[in-house]
Amino acid sequence: PSILAGLPKDSVFRDFSNLEELEEDIQAIKKALNANNGGNQWLVIRNLTETAIDALASEESPFPDVEYCFEWDGSVGLVKIFHCVLHDYVVENTAKVIDHQLRDMGVPTNDCKFHRNRATVYETTSYGKNADWIFTPASRRFDDEGSCWPTLVIEAGVGESRGKLIENAKWWFANSAGTVRIVLLILMGRKDVRFEKWQLTTDVPDNQGERPDDLQIVSLDPYRIAYPAQKVRVTEDGVFGAPMTLHFEALYDRPAR
């Protein structure tokens, strides 16, 4: 699918000139996100040079005052701007909760740690991408090229970004040939935070209380489909749909022992 699939209609489009002008556009989007506590968080950049792609995809950001994720397809780039400190807080604490629960289960500390994903770019022929946070068990951390696909990916954004984040989940499943087992979407709204656990299966269970159009089932091949296996919503009034379950075998590629 196109890198633009699922983007909100108010996404900003720019032709690349230089990194200084690009930073101005990114700062303007960040300012609007903070002022409105939501809205568009995407900047589409056309006609990117290879040098600019390398700078945007590098571990050391050219924009130290802005947190973002970057992906590109050919000369078209897409920047997802994190809208405020709350974004990082929610995502980082979600990762910490999972880490703590794994340690409580007796998993060694060196085998239950999330990490930010700007240090690693996952590439196909012309497409490159990073995620907010990833989980990679020790058995997968190194291959002949020095990196490998994670088992779990966190993709976060504002509520208006759900369509694009679903497309991102599909990208992880399809391009990893299913070795990414879970994509956890975190959608931050003005009055709630929603968590959606996406995964692959050959059968789609009947989810009581959900309309068929809410499932947004996507065919990856004739036998594998991606779907939201579980949804949890957090508001001031409580937590609905909990607890969310992450299966040990999916995280670690092995049975618990």
Short mmCIF file of C-alpha atoms in Angstrom, two decimals, residues 21-231:
data_model
loop_
_atom_site.label_atom_id
_atom_site.label_comp_id
_atom_site.label_asym_id
_atom_site.label_seq_id
_atom_site.Cartn_x
_atom_site.Cartn_y
_atom_site.Cartn_z
CA GLU A 21 12.50 25.04 6.55
CA LEU A 22 11.46 21.49 7.37
CA GLU A 23 12.05 22.16 11.06
CA GLU A 24 9.81 25.23 10.87
CA ASP A 25 6.99 23.11 9.45
CA ILE A 26 7.49 20.45 12.12
CA GLN A 27 7.50 23.02 14.92
CA ALA A 28 4.27 24.55 13.57
CA ILE A 29 2.54 21.15 13.61
CA LYS A 30 3.82 20.48 17.13
CA LYS A 31 2.55 23.86 18.33
CA ALA A 32 -0.93 23.21 16.89
CA LEU A 33 -1.01 19.72 18.46
CA ASN A 34 -0.15 21.12 21.88
CA ALA A 35 -2.66 23.96 21.58
CA ASN A 36 -5.53 21.68 20.51
CA ASN A 37 -4.47 18.49 22.33
CA GLY A 38 -5.07 16.66 19.08
CA GLY A 39 -5.40 17.14 15.34
CA ASN A 40 -2.92 16.45 12.55
CA GLN A 41 0.51 15.13 13.48
CA TRP A 42 1.77 14.18 10.01
CA LEU A 43 4.09 16.00 7.60
CA VAL A 44 4.46 14.56 4.09
CA ILE A 45 7.70 15.61 2.41
CA ARG A 46 8.11 15.23 -1.33
CA ASN A 47 11.35 15.23 -3.36
CA LEU A 48 13.62 14.24 -0.49
CA THR A 49 17.31 13.81 -1.24
CA GLU A 50 19.24 10.76 -0.03
CA THR A 51 21.22 13.03 2.30
CA ALA A 52 18.02 14.38 3.85
CA ILE A 53 16.62 10.85 4.27
CA ASP A 54 19.81 9.76 6.02
CA ALA A 55 19.61 12.75 8.37
CA LEU A 56 15.94 12.22 9.23
CA ALA A 57 16.40 8.48 9.75
CA SER A 58 19.57 8.73 11.84
CA GLU A 59 19.67 7.96 15.54
CA GLU A 60 20.80 11.52 16.25
CA SER A 61 17.89 13.72 15.21
CA PRO A 62 18.59 16.93 13.26
CA PHE A 63 15.78 18.48 15.35
CA PRO A 64 16.76 17.95 19.02
CA ASP A 65 13.70 19.80 20.34
CA VAL A 66 11.20 17.54 18.56
CA GLU A 67 10.36 13.88 19.10
CA TYR A 68 9.25 12.16 15.89
CA CYS A 69 9.19 8.94 13.90
CA PHE A 70 10.18 8.82 10.25
CA GLU A 71 9.35 6.60 7.31
CA TRP A 72 9.93 6.97 3.60
CA ASP A 73 9.17 5.40 0.25
CA GLY A 74 11.54 6.45 -2.49
CA SER A 75 11.79 10.25 -2.37
CA VAL A 76 8.58 10.71 -0.33
CA GLY A 77 9.02 10.99 3.42
CA LEU A 78 6.53 10.99 6.27
CA VAL A 79 7.19 12.47 9.70
CA LYS A 80 4.96 11.66 12.68
CA ILE A 81 5.37 14.40 15.28
CA PHE A 82 4.82 13.54 18.95
CA HIS A 83 2.47 16.16 20.30
CA CYS A 84 3.56 16.65 23.90
CA VAL A 85 5.36 15.18 26.89
CA LEU A 86 2.22 13.11 27.61
CA HIS A 87 2.81 11.07 24.45
CA ASP A 88 6.22 9.91 25.64
CA TYR A 89 4.95 9.41 29.19
CA VAL A 90 2.10 7.10 28.16
CA VAL A 91 4.18 5.04 25.73
CA GLU A 92 7.20 4.73 28.01
CA ASN A 93 5.10 3.75 31.01
CA THR A 94 3.24 1.14 28.97
CA ALA A 95 6.60 -0.42 28.12
CA LYS A 96 7.68 -0.24 31.78
CA VAL A 97 4.52 -2.00 32.97
CA ILE A 98 5.16 -4.89 30.57
CA ASP A 99 8.82 -5.02 31.62
CA HIS A 100 7.88 -5.15 35.31
CA GLN A 101 5.35 -7.91 34.78
CA LEU A 102 7.91 -9.99 32.89
CA ARG A 103 10.42 -9.57 35.72
CA ASP A 104 7.75 -10.59 38.23
CA MET A 105 7.31 -13.78 36.18
CA GLY A 106 11.00 -14.55 36.63
CA VAL A 107 12.23 -13.51 33.17
CA PRO A 108 15.89 -12.40 33.40
CA THR A 109 16.35 -8.63 33.33
CA ASN A 110 18.50 -8.78 30.19
CA ASP A 111 15.68 -10.53 28.32
CA CYS A 112 12.71 -8.29 29.08
CA LYS A 113 13.58 -4.79 27.99
CA PHE A 114 11.88 -2.51 25.48
CA HIS A 115 13.86 0.08 23.60
CA ARG A 116 13.18 3.07 21.43
CA ASN A 117 13.44 2.32 17.78
CA ARG A 118 15.21 5.35 16.29
CA ALA A 119 18.45 3.40 16.53
CA THR A 120 17.19 0.84 14.01
CA VAL A 121 15.59 1.44 10.64
CA TYR A 122 13.72 -1.45 9.02
CA GLU A 123 14.00 -1.32 5.24
CA THR A 124 12.55 -3.06 2.22
CA THR A 125 13.56 -2.31 -1.38
CA SER A 126 12.71 1.41 -1.32
CA TYR A 127 10.82 1.76 1.96
CA GLY A 128 12.30 2.50 5.37
CA LYS A 129 10.62 2.89 8.74
CA ASN A 130 11.07 3.08 12.49
CA ALA A 131 8.56 2.71 15.32
CA ASP A 132 7.98 4.36 18.69
CA TRP A 133 9.17 1.42 20.82
CA ILE A 134 9.95 -2.21 20.05
CA PHE A 135 10.41 -5.42 22.02
CA THR A 136 12.98 -7.92 20.79
CA PRO A 137 13.80 -11.04 22.84
CA ALA A 138 17.43 -12.04 23.28
CA SER A 139 17.08 -14.88 20.77
CA ARG A 140 16.31 -12.34 18.02
CA ARG A 141 18.56 -9.44 18.83
CA PHE A 142 21.37 -10.20 16.41
CA ASP A 143 21.51 -11.74 12.98
CA ASP A 144 24.02 -11.63 10.12
CA GLU A 145 23.15 -7.99 9.43
CA GLY A 146 23.24 -6.91 13.07
CA SER A 147 19.49 -6.42 13.46
CA CYS A 148 16.27 -8.38 13.17
CA TRP A 149 12.53 -7.97 13.37
CA PRO A 150 11.01 -7.40 16.83
CA THR A 151 8.18 -9.53 18.17
CA LEU A 152 6.18 -6.54 19.42
CA VAL A 153 5.93 -2.99 18.06
CA ILE A 154 4.27 0.01 19.71
CA GLU A 155 2.77 2.60 17.35
CA ALA A 156 1.27 5.62 19.11
CA GLY A 157 -0.48 8.80 18.08
CA VAL A 158 -3.50 11.00 18.54
CA GLY A 159 -6.96 9.58 17.96
CA GLU A 160 -7.20 11.17 14.52
CA SER A 161 -4.23 9.05 13.39
CA ARG A 162 -5.90 5.67 13.88
CA GLY A 163 -6.31 4.96 10.16
CA LYS A 164 -2.63 5.55 9.44
CA LEU A 165 -1.48 3.59 12.49
CA ILE A 166 -3.55 0.62 11.31
CA GLU A 167 -1.74 0.85 7.96
CA ASN A 168 1.54 0.88 9.89
CA ALA A 169 0.50 -2.27 11.74
CA LYS A 170 -0.21 -3.96 8.42
CA TRP A 171 3.21 -2.87 7.16
CA TRP A 172 4.99 -4.49 10.12
CA PHE A 173 3.12 -7.77 9.69
CA ALA A 174 3.50 -7.95 5.91
CA ASN A 175 7.14 -6.92 5.60
CA SER A 176 8.32 -9.09 8.48
CA ALA A 177 6.45 -12.06 6.95
CA GLY A 178 4.57 -12.42 10.20
CA THR A 179 7.62 -12.49 12.48
CA VAL A 180 6.31 -9.31 14.12
CA ARG A 181 3.63 -10.98 16.25
CA ILE A 182 1.88 -8.04 17.92
CA VAL A 183 1.45 -4.35 17.10
CA LEU A 184 0.10 -2.33 20.01
CA LEU A 185 -1.63 0.87 18.95
CA ILE A 186 -1.90 3.62 21.57
CA LEU A 187 -4.40 6.34 20.61
CA MET A 188 -4.41 9.45 22.77
CA GLY A 189 -7.61 11.47 22.66
CA ARG A 190 -8.74 14.60 24.45
CA LYS A 191 -10.72 12.60 27.02
CA ASP A 192 -9.35 9.07 26.81
CA VAL A 193 -6.47 6.80 25.85
CA ARG A 194 -7.25 3.72 23.76
CA PHE A 195 -5.10 0.63 23.39
CA GLU A 196 -5.60 -1.77 20.47
CA LYS A 197 -3.71 -5.06 20.24
CA TRP A 198 -3.35 -6.05 16.58
CA GLN A 199 -2.13 -9.48 15.59
CA LEU A 200 -2.26 -12.09 12.84
CA THR A 201 -4.53 -15.08 12.79
CA THR A 202 -6.14 -17.47 10.34
CA ASP A 203 -9.54 -17.13 11.98
CA VAL A 204 -11.30 -13.99 13.18
CA PRO A 205 -13.22 -14.55 16.42
CA ASP A 206 -16.59 -13.00 16.99
CA ASN A 207 -16.03 -9.91 19.15
CA GLN A 208 -19.21 -9.22 21.02
CA GLY A 209 -20.30 -5.62 21.03
CA GLU A 210 -18.20 -4.59 18.02
CA ARG A 211 -19.58 -3.70 14.63
CA PRO A 212 -18.01 -5.40 11.59
CA ASP A 213 -16.65 -2.07 10.33
CA ASP A 214 -14.80 -1.58 13.62
CA LEU A 215 -12.72 -4.71 12.97
CA GLN A 216 -11.08 -3.32 9.81
CA ILE A 217 -9.81 -6.78 8.88
CA VAL A 218 -7.02 -6.66 6.33
CA SER A 219 -5.90 -9.55 4.12
CA LEU A 220 -2.12 -9.98 3.96
CA ASP A 221 -2.34 -13.20 1.92
CA PRO A 222 -5.06 -15.80 1.38
CA TYR A 223 -4.39 -17.38 4.79
CA ARG A 224 -3.23 -14.63 7.16
CA ILE A 225 -5.26 -11.65 8.28
CA ALA A 226 -4.58 -8.83 10.73
CA TYR A 227 -7.24 -7.77 13.17
CA PRO A 228 -7.62 -5.98 16.54
CA ALA A 229 -7.67 -8.88 18.98
CA GLN A 230 -8.38 -6.67 21.99
CA LYS A 231 -9.26 -3.08 22.81
#
